[in-house]
Structures are given as C-alpha cells and as structure tokens.
Coordinates of C-alpha atoms and ligand atoms in Angstrom, one line a residue:
M1 CA 8.5 -14.3 18.0
K2 CA 7.2 -11.2 16.2
L3 CA 6.8 -13.1 13.0
K4 CA 4.6 -15.5 14.8
A5 CA 2.7 -12.7 16.3
L6 CA 2.2 -11.3 12.8
S7 CA 0.8 -14.6 11.5
Q8 CA -1.6 -14.6 14.5
V9 CA -2.6 -11.1 13.7
A10 CA -2.9 -12.1 10.1
S11 CA -5.2 -15.0 10.7
L12 CA -7.4 -12.8 13.0
A13 CA -7.4 -9.8 10.7
V14 CA -7.6 -11.4 7.3
F15 CA -10.5 -10.4 5.3
S16 CA -11.3 -12.1 2.0
S17 CA -12.6 -9.7 -0.5
L18 CA -13.8 -11.9 -3.2
S19 CA -16.7 -14.3 -3.4
I20 CA -16.5 -15.4 -7.1
S21 CA -15.0 -18.9 -7.2
Q22 CA -12.2 -19.3 -9.7
V23 CA -9.6 -21.9 -10.1
Q24 CA -6.7 -19.6 -11.0
A25 CA -7.5 -16.7 -8.7
A26 CA -4.5 -15.7 -6.7
T27 CA -4.5 -14.2 -3.2
I28 CA -2.6 -11.0 -2.7
T29 CA -1.7 -10.0 0.9
I30 CA -1.5 -6.3 1.8
S31 CA -0.5 -4.7 5.1
C32 CA -2.7 -1.7 5.8
G33 CA -2.5 0.8 8.6
A34 CA -5.4 0.9 11.1
V35 CA -5.2 4.4 12.4
G36 CA -8.7 6.0 12.5
A37 CA -10.7 4.8 9.5
E38 CA -7.6 3.6 7.5
F39 CA -8.3 -0.1 7.7
E40 CA -11.9 0.2 6.6
L41 CA -10.9 2.4 3.6
C42 CA -8.2 0.0 2.6
Q43 CA -10.7 -2.9 2.7
E44 CA -13.2 -1.0 0.5
G45 CA -10.4 -0.2 -2.0
T46 CA -9.1 -3.7 -2.2
K47 CA -12.6 -5.1 -2.6
A48 CA -13.1 -2.9 -5.7
W49 CA -9.9 -4.2 -7.2
S50 CA -10.9 -7.8 -6.4
K51 CA -14.1 -7.3 -8.2
K52 CA -12.3 -5.9 -11.2
S53 CA -9.5 -8.3 -11.4
G54 CA -11.0 -11.6 -10.1
H55 CA -8.3 -12.0 -7.5
E56 CA -8.6 -12.2 -3.8
V57 CA -7.0 -9.8 -1.4
Q58 CA -6.2 -10.4 2.3
L59 CA -5.5 -7.6 4.6
V60 CA -3.1 -7.7 7.5
S61 CA -3.4 -5.0 10.1
T62 CA -0.1 -3.8 11.6
P63 CA 0.7 -1.8 14.7
N64 CA -0.3 1.9 14.7
S65 CA 3.1 3.1 15.7
S66 CA 5.3 3.7 12.7
T67 CA 8.3 2.7 14.8
E68 CA 6.9 -0.6 15.8
R69 CA 5.6 -1.2 12.2
L70 CA 9.1 -0.7 10.8
S71 CA 10.7 -3.2 13.1
L72 CA 8.0 -5.8 12.2
Y73 CA 8.5 -5.2 8.5
Q74 CA 12.3 -5.4 8.8
Q75 CA 12.0 -8.8 10.4
I76 CA 9.6 -10.1 7.8
L77 CA 11.7 -8.7 4.9
S78 CA 15.1 -9.7 6.2
A79 CA 13.8 -13.2 6.5
G80 CA 12.8 -13.0 2.8
A81 CA 9.3 -14.1 3.9
K82 CA 6.5 -14.3 1.3
D83 CA 3.8 -13.5 3.8
I84 CA 3.1 -10.0 2.6
D85 CA 3.0 -8.9 -1.1
V86 CA 2.2 -5.3 -0.7
F87 CA 3.6 -3.1 2.1
Q88 CA 2.2 0.2 3.2
I89 CA 5.5 2.1 3.9
D90 CA 6.1 5.4 5.6
V91 CA 7.6 8.3 3.6
V92 CA 10.8 8.0 5.6
W93 CA 11.5 4.4 4.8
P94 CA 12.3 4.0 1.1
G95 CA 16.1 4.3 1.8
M96 CA 15.9 1.7 4.6
L97 CA 13.8 -0.9 2.8
Q98 CA 14.8 -0.4 -0.8
N99 CA 16.8 -3.6 -1.1
H100 CA 13.7 -5.7 -0.4
L101 CA 11.4 -3.8 -2.8
L102 CA 10.6 -4.2 -6.4
D103 CA 11.1 -1.4 -9.0
L104 CA 7.6 -0.3 -9.9
K105 CA 8.6 1.7 -12.9
P106 CA 7.7 -1.0 -15.5
Y107 CA 4.2 -1.1 -14.1
T108 CA 3.3 2.6 -13.9
N109 CA 2.4 3.4 -17.5
G110 CA 3.6 7.0 -16.9
N111 CA 1.0 7.5 -14.1
E112 CA 3.7 8.6 -11.6
E113 CA 3.7 11.9 -13.5
Q114 CA 0.4 12.8 -11.9
H115 CA 1.9 12.6 -8.4
F116 CA 3.9 15.3 -6.6
P117 CA 7.4 15.1 -8.1
S118 CA 8.9 15.5 -4.6
L119 CA 7.3 12.2 -3.5
I120 CA 8.3 10.4 -6.7
K121 CA 11.9 11.7 -6.0
N122 CA 11.6 10.6 -2.4
N123 CA 10.5 7.1 -3.5
T124 CA 13.2 6.7 -6.1
V125 CA 16.3 5.2 -4.7
E126 CA 19.4 4.6 -6.9
G127 CA 17.2 5.0 -9.9
R128 CA 14.5 2.5 -8.8
L129 CA 10.9 3.6 -8.0
V130 CA 10.5 1.5 -5.0
A131 CA 7.0 2.7 -3.9
M132 CA 4.0 4.6 -5.3
P133 CA 2.7 7.5 -3.2
W134 CA -0.7 6.7 -1.6
F135 CA -1.4 9.6 0.7
T136 CA 0.6 12.5 2.0
D137 CA 0.4 14.3 5.3
A138 CA 1.6 17.4 7.1
G139 CA 1.1 18.2 10.8
V140 CA -1.7 20.7 11.3
L141 CA -3.3 22.5 14.2
Y142 CA -6.9 21.7 15.1
Y143 CA -8.7 24.3 17.3
R144 CA -12.2 24.5 18.9
K145 CA -13.9 27.3 16.9
D146 CA -16.7 27.5 19.4
L147 CA -14.3 28.0 22.4
L148 CA -12.2 30.6 20.7
E149 CA -15.4 32.5 19.9
K150 CA -16.8 32.1 23.4
Y151 CA -13.7 33.7 24.9
N152 CA -13.2 36.1 22.1
Q153 CA -9.7 34.8 21.2
E154 CA -7.9 34.8 17.9
I155 CA -6.4 31.8 16.2
P156 CA -2.8 31.7 17.5
I157 CA 0.0 32.6 15.1
T158 CA 2.9 31.9 17.4
W159 CA 3.5 29.2 20.0
S160 CA 3.5 31.7 22.8
Q161 CA 0.1 32.9 21.7
L162 CA -1.1 29.3 21.6
T163 CA 0.2 28.8 25.2
E164 CA -1.6 32.0 26.3
V165 CA -4.9 31.2 24.7
A166 CA -4.8 27.6 25.8
T167 CA -4.0 28.6 29.4
R168 CA -6.8 31.1 29.6
I169 CA -9.5 28.9 28.1
Q170 CA -8.4 25.8 30.0
A171 CA -8.7 27.8 33.3
S172 CA -12.0 29.4 32.5
E173 CA -13.6 26.1 31.3
R174 CA -12.4 24.3 34.4
A175 CA -13.8 27.1 36.6
A176 CA -17.1 26.6 34.7
G177 CA -17.2 22.9 35.6
Q178 CA -15.4 21.3 32.6
E179 CA -12.8 19.8 34.9
K180 CA -11.3 17.6 32.2
M181 CA -10.5 20.4 29.8
W182 CA -6.9 20.7 28.6
G183 CA -5.3 23.4 26.5
F184 CA -3.3 21.4 24.0
V185 CA -2.8 17.7 23.1
W186 CA -0.1 16.3 20.8
Q187 CA 2.1 13.2 20.4
G188 CA 4.7 12.9 23.2
R189 CA 5.4 9.2 23.3
A190 CA 9.0 8.1 22.5
Y191 CA 8.3 7.0 18.9
E192 CA 8.4 8.3 15.3
G193 CA 5.5 10.6 16.0
L194 CA 7.5 12.6 18.5
T195 CA 10.2 13.1 15.9
C196 CA 7.5 14.7 13.7
D197 CA 6.2 17.0 16.5
A198 CA 9.6 18.0 17.8
L199 CA 10.9 18.8 14.3
E200 CA 7.9 21.2 13.9
W201 CA 8.8 23.0 17.2
I202 CA 12.4 23.3 16.2
Y203 CA 12.0 24.2 12.6
S204 CA 9.3 26.8 13.5
H205 CA 11.9 28.4 15.8
N206 CA 14.4 28.5 12.9
G207 CA 16.4 25.7 14.5
G208 CA 16.9 23.6 11.4
T209 CA 16.0 20.0 10.5
I210 CA 18.3 18.0 12.9
I211 CA 20.5 17.1 9.9
S212 CA 20.6 19.3 6.8
A213 CA 19.8 18.0 3.3
T214 CA 23.5 17.8 2.7
G215 CA 24.3 15.8 5.9
K216 CA 25.4 18.6 8.3
I217 CA 24.3 17.9 11.9
D218 CA 22.6 21.0 13.2
I219 CA 20.7 20.3 16.4
Y220 CA 22.7 21.8 19.2
N221 CA 21.7 25.4 18.8
E222 CA 19.9 28.1 20.8
Q223 CA 16.6 27.9 18.8
S224 CA 16.3 24.1 19.3
V225 CA 16.9 24.6 23.0
Q226 CA 14.3 27.2 23.2
A227 CA 11.8 25.1 21.2
L228 CA 12.2 22.1 23.5
N229 CA 12.0 24.2 26.6
T230 CA 8.7 25.7 25.4
A231 CA 7.3 22.2 24.8
R232 CA 8.6 20.9 28.2
D233 CA 6.7 23.7 29.9
W234 CA 3.4 22.5 28.4
V235 CA 3.6 19.2 30.1
G236 CA 1.5 19.3 33.2
S237 CA 0.3 22.8 32.5
I238 CA -1.7 23.0 29.3
S239 CA -1.0 19.4 28.3
P240 CA -1.7 16.4 30.6
K241 CA 1.3 14.6 31.9
G242 CA -0.1 11.6 30.1
V243 CA 0.8 13.3 26.8
L244 CA 4.3 11.7 27.3
N245 CA 2.6 8.5 26.3
Y246 CA 0.3 9.8 23.6
A247 CA 0.4 8.8 19.9
E248 CA -2.0 10.2 17.3
E249 CA -5.1 8.3 18.4
E250 CA -4.7 9.1 22.1
A251 CA -4.5 12.8 21.3
R252 CA -7.6 12.5 19.0
G253 CA -9.5 10.7 21.8
V254 CA -9.1 13.6 24.2
F255 CA -9.9 16.2 21.5
Q256 CA -12.8 14.4 20.0
G257 CA -14.2 13.8 23.5
G258 CA -14.5 17.6 23.8
N259 CA -11.7 17.8 26.3
A260 CA -9.0 19.9 24.6
V261 CA -8.9 23.4 23.0
F262 CA -6.1 22.6 20.6
M263 CA -4.6 19.5 19.0
R264 CA -1.6 18.8 16.8
N265 CA -2.5 16.0 14.4
W266 CA -2.5 14.8 10.8
P267 CA -5.4 15.5 8.4
Y268 CA -7.1 12.1 8.9
A269 CA -8.5 13.4 12.2
W270 CA -10.7 15.9 10.4
S271 CA -13.1 13.4 8.8
L272 CA -13.5 11.7 12.2
A273 CA -14.0 15.0 14.1
Q274 CA -16.7 15.8 11.5
A275 CA -18.5 12.4 11.7
D276 CA -22.1 12.4 12.8
N277 CA -21.3 10.7 16.1
S278 CA -18.6 13.2 16.9
L279 CA -19.1 15.4 20.0
I280 CA -17.2 18.2 18.3
K281 CA -18.9 18.1 14.8
D282 CA -18.9 21.6 13.2
K283 CA -17.0 23.0 16.2
V284 CA -13.5 22.5 14.7
G285 CA -11.1 24.6 12.6
V286 CA -7.8 23.5 11.0
T287 CA -4.9 25.8 10.5
A288 CA -1.1 25.9 10.1
L289 CA 0.9 25.1 13.2
P290 CA 2.3 28.2 15.0
K291 CA 5.6 29.9 14.3
G292 CA 8.4 30.0 16.9
S293 CA 8.2 33.8 16.9
S294 CA 7.0 36.4 14.4
D295 CA 10.1 35.8 12.3
G296 CA 9.9 32.0 12.6
N297 CA 8.1 29.6 10.2
H298 CA 4.8 27.8 10.1
A299 CA 6.0 24.3 10.0
G300 CA 4.2 21.0 9.4
T301 CA 6.4 17.9 9.2
L302 CA 6.0 16.0 5.9
G303 CA 4.4 12.6 6.5
G304 CA 2.5 10.1 4.4
W305 CA 2.4 6.6 3.2
Q306 CA 3.4 4.7 0.1
L307 CA 2.6 1.3 -1.4
A308 CA 5.5 -1.0 -2.2
V309 CA 5.8 -4.5 -3.6
S310 CA 8.0 -7.0 -1.8
K311 CA 10.8 -8.5 -3.9
Y312 CA 9.9 -11.9 -2.4
S313 CA 6.3 -11.8 -3.6
A314 CA 5.1 -14.8 -5.6
H315 CA 2.6 -12.6 -7.4
A316 CA 4.6 -9.5 -8.2
D317 CA 2.6 -8.5 -11.3
L318 CA -0.7 -8.7 -9.6
A319 CA 0.6 -7.0 -6.5
A320 CA 1.9 -4.1 -8.7
D321 CA -1.5 -3.9 -10.4
L322 CA -3.2 -3.6 -7.0
V323 CA -0.7 -0.9 -6.0
M324 CA -1.5 1.0 -9.2
Y325 CA -5.2 0.7 -8.6
L326 CA -5.0 1.9 -5.0
T327 CA -2.8 4.8 -5.7
S328 CA -4.9 5.9 -8.7
Y329 CA -6.9 9.2 -9.1
T330 CA -10.3 7.6 -8.5
E331 CA -9.2 5.7 -5.4
Q332 CA -7.3 8.7 -3.9
K333 CA -10.4 10.9 -4.6
R334 CA -12.6 8.4 -2.7
R335 CA -10.2 8.3 0.2
A336 CA -9.9 12.1 0.3
I337 CA -13.7 12.5 0.4
K338 CA -14.5 9.8 2.9
G339 CA -11.5 9.9 5.2
S340 CA -9.7 13.2 4.5
Y341 CA -6.6 11.4 3.4
N342 CA -4.5 13.9 1.4
P343 CA -4.1 12.9 -2.2
T344 CA -0.6 12.8 -3.7
I345 CA -2.1 13.8 -7.1
D346 CA -2.0 17.6 -7.5
A347 CA -5.2 17.8 -9.6
L348 CA -7.3 16.5 -6.7
Y349 CA -6.5 19.7 -4.7
K350 CA -8.6 21.5 -7.3
D351 CA -11.5 19.0 -7.3
E352 CA -14.7 20.6 -5.9
E353 CA -16.1 17.5 -4.3
V354 CA -12.8 17.0 -2.4
L355 CA -12.6 20.6 -1.4
A356 CA -16.3 20.7 -0.2
K357 CA -15.5 17.8 2.2
A358 CA -12.1 19.0 3.3
P359 CA -11.8 22.7 2.7
F360 CA -8.4 23.0 4.4
F361 CA -6.9 20.9 1.6
G362 CA -7.2 24.2 -0.4
D363 CA -6.5 26.7 2.4
L364 CA -3.4 24.8 3.6
Y365 CA -2.3 23.6 0.2
S366 CA 1.2 25.1 0.6
S367 CA 1.7 23.4 3.9
F368 CA 1.1 20.1 2.2
V369 CA 3.4 20.7 -0.7
N370 CA 6.0 22.3 1.4
G371 CA 6.0 20.0 4.4
V372 CA 9.2 19.9 6.4
P373 CA 11.0 16.6 5.5
R374 CA 12.7 14.5 8.1
P375 CA 16.3 13.8 7.3
S376 CA 15.6 10.4 5.8
T377 CA 17.0 10.9 2.3
V378 CA 20.4 12.0 3.4
T379 CA 20.7 9.4 6.2
G380 CA 19.3 6.5 4.1
K381 CA 19.4 3.2 5.9
H382 CA 20.6 4.9 9.1
Y383 CA 17.5 7.0 9.5
S384 CA 15.7 5.0 12.1
R385 CA 18.8 5.2 14.4
V386 CA 18.9 9.0 13.9
S387 CA 15.2 9.3 14.6
S388 CA 15.3 7.1 17.7
A389 CA 18.2 9.1 19.1
F390 CA 16.3 12.3 18.4
F391 CA 12.9 11.2 19.9
N392 CA 14.6 9.7 23.0
A393 CA 16.6 12.9 23.6
T394 CA 13.4 14.9 23.2
H395 CA 11.4 12.6 25.5
N396 CA 14.1 13.0 28.2
V397 CA 13.7 16.7 28.1
L398 CA 9.9 16.6 28.1
S399 CA 9.9 14.2 31.1
G400 CA 12.4 16.4 33.0
K401 CA 15.2 13.8 32.9
A402 CA 17.6 16.1 31.2
S403 CA 17.9 19.8 30.4
A404 CA 17.4 20.7 26.7
K405 CA 21.0 22.0 26.5
K406 CA 22.5 18.8 27.9
A407 CA 20.2 16.5 25.9
L408 CA 20.9 18.2 22.7
K409 CA 24.7 18.3 23.2
K410 CA 24.6 14.6 23.9
L411 CA 22.4 14.0 20.9
E412 CA 24.8 15.9 18.7
K413 CA 27.7 13.7 19.8
K414 CA 25.6 10.6 19.2
L415 CA 24.5 11.7 15.7
K416 CA 28.2 12.3 14.9
R417 CA 29.0 8.8 15.9
I418 CA 26.1 7.3 13.8
G419 CA 27.0 9.5 10.9
K420 CA 30.7 8.8 10.8
G421 CA 31.3 6.9 7.5
A422 CA 27.5 6.6 7.0
W423 CA 26.8 9.8 5.2
T424 CA 28.8 12.9 4.3
L425 CA 28.8 15.0 7.4
Ligands
GLC501 C1 1.8 9.7 10.3 C2 2.6 10.1 9.1 C3 3.9 9.3 9.1 C4 4.6 9.5 10.4 C5 3.7 9.0 11.5 C6 4.4 9.3 12.9 O1 1.3 8.4 10.1 O2 1.9 10.0 7.9 O3 4.7 9.8 8.0 O4 5.8 8.8 10.4 O5 2.5 9.7 11.5 O6 3.5 8.8 13.9

C-alpha cells in the first residue's frame, strides 16, 4: 500500500533537473525532506550537481514526520526496491538501516575529516561509514524580542521563569485585544519530535537520557517526573490544547503568525522567521532552551540529517558522487546562508557570511556541538521501539491519561522488556 503511495508521490513530486540530452545520462533518485524550505534547497543543490555531472536527478518528497518517514523507508528497503538511490536519513537511524546502506568510505577522499567527528562516529556502524552528515540540529528557544522589551522581561534561564514570563505576556496581550496570543508552542504530537522535546525537559532537570550510553535504563526518577509534570501544566494554560497534535511546522505556523511569545524548534525556523514576508521579521531572538532549575542544564536534543546510498541502487557510484557533492563545504555553506541549516563542517561556524545571516550559529555553537543525543547508538536497531514507547508514555501524561509517575514506571518496565537480550542493560 505504502509503496504504491510512494510511487504516486514520486510521480507527482518528481522534478527533472537536467535539460541537456545525453544518451548515457543516468537518473538518480533522492528522497528529500520538505519541512520549511528543505525541498527547494535540495532541488537547487541537485540541479547544480546535474549541471556538473551531466546526469539527471529526480526528487521524491517524503512525509515530514520522522516517524512516518522511517516506516516508509523500512518498507522500501526491506523489499530491496531500487526506487530510491539516495536516502536522507535521520541522525538516529544509522543503526536501524545500516544493513541496507552502502559503505561510503571508498568515495570520501578523506573529506569526512572536515565534519564533526561525533557525527562521523554516529554514522559509522561496525566499521562502515553508512551515511555522510548533511546538516546538524539542536533544539533551541525562539522568543519575541519586541514582546519581552514591551513588558520589560528578561530572557528566561529556567523553565519556571519561562512559564512565568509566558503567562504574564499572554494575559496582557490578550487583555489588549490579541486574543489568539499563546505563551509557548512546541512539538506535542506522539512522534519522534516529542521524544526530542521531552528529552530536553528531562535532561535539563538532570533526569538523564532515558537510557544511558552504556545501556542502563534510567527514566523512572524524581527529576523526570517533575519535568513531565511541568510540561503537562503548560497544556491548556500557556500552550494551546492543540499542541498535543503539533509537529515542527504547526508550532512555526503559530509563532510566525505572531501568535506566540516563545517557541521550541530547530534552527531551520530562523531563516523563515526572517523572510521578507514574515510577520515577525526582526522581532525574534534565539537562545538556549531553559534549565530545569539553577543547577540543571541547558539542553538541546541533537538532531540532524545524513545522506546515505541504498545498497540496492543500480547507480551506486553516481549516487555516492551526488552525496559527496551535497554534503560538501560549498553546498553546506549555501544551505546555511539561505535556509539556516546548520553545517556539519566545523570551519563553517567561523565563516563570516554564514555568521552574518545566522548569528546564533556562533552564539550557540556549544549547544550544536554538545547536543544531547537520543539513545540510538546503544539501542541500535531497537531504537524506534524505544522512542515510540517513550513518546507514547509522554503523550499520555501530557493529555492527562496517566500520571507522570505511573506512566514512567510502566515505561521503565516496557524498556526492560525491549532491552532484554537486545543490548547490555
Ligand atoms: C528534526 C531533527 C531530527 C528529528 C526530528 C524530529 O528534523 O533534525 O533529528 O528526529 O526533527 O521531529
């Protein structure tokens, strides 16, 4: 069913990027994300490669939700289908998809050394470099500079300060006639994005990372309970009830429409907030997400996307060449300037043209290099089950179906069941 849906999407969303006619030109198919300006940027990048190489590229757009995209990819890859040569894969997937992906090491020419070593390590499974880093991510806090100034408020350092400031500004703005104003928007749908948000709440309260890097399950603790209770109290007060169904773009829609004081999102939202047609252009600041308390941590979950070549590709060499082009310095620089996509090449964080367009790449550099990783390396191919169990438990708390204590106790049991024999607990 889904495969069919994909080929329909493919035929709708296919874009040829070459006009030169050539007898031996191959066509490479790449799946690109379509969140914000992602698809357009991918199209421009692949066009440039086509021009250089003389080969055609077709783009396939895939669902925005990382969770849905993964199940679609798993179906395509487990069928050994040749439909897609290059896959855009999430930073948490190398362990899950590695069996279907080509080792890119023979194609890199040493270029992987320019990239953050932690990402190269993340993408190396059993000694094989299964994907090249394309852009990195960390959760950040967007705030309305103009509203904080208007009400003489400081940028919040802790979640309780954020709650206080959001409550006050929301009430005052509504009293002044801005009836749609909300204090804080974020990603509350039951999907991978909620795993990222909830990990931030928990880690910033010193509650750990669900499962430690060595495999120890650590989720049923006081700090995690407190973190989830704090978030639950936002729903219906400073955050709309609808936040329980928000992904990245829904949160951005509210914030960019001028209807929220704070937003948790990824860096891509910056270039769109700053676009000429944006209602909030020049009214926005970006800072680190708040700490749980003064002795907690500023925590942004590590996100980001890689490019991988399918083992079933009929054009592996060309596909790998396209990957090397798209992940190169020049292309990452263009994407950083045009779309505020965080480079994975350290040198670009010192590039003045990049910093002029996205100053927070410099200010928040340490959040990007020290993003809090989800437990995907240690859980390997079991990660998606771990993440689903976590986001479903969290969603139950946020929607009032279960208390944080009960939900986390149950989650701990479930994770123990999943982990038994799967990784060293
Ligand atoms: C962003 C991140 C990705 C994460 C996803 C969750 O796309 O880059 O790593 O899984 O958001 O929604």
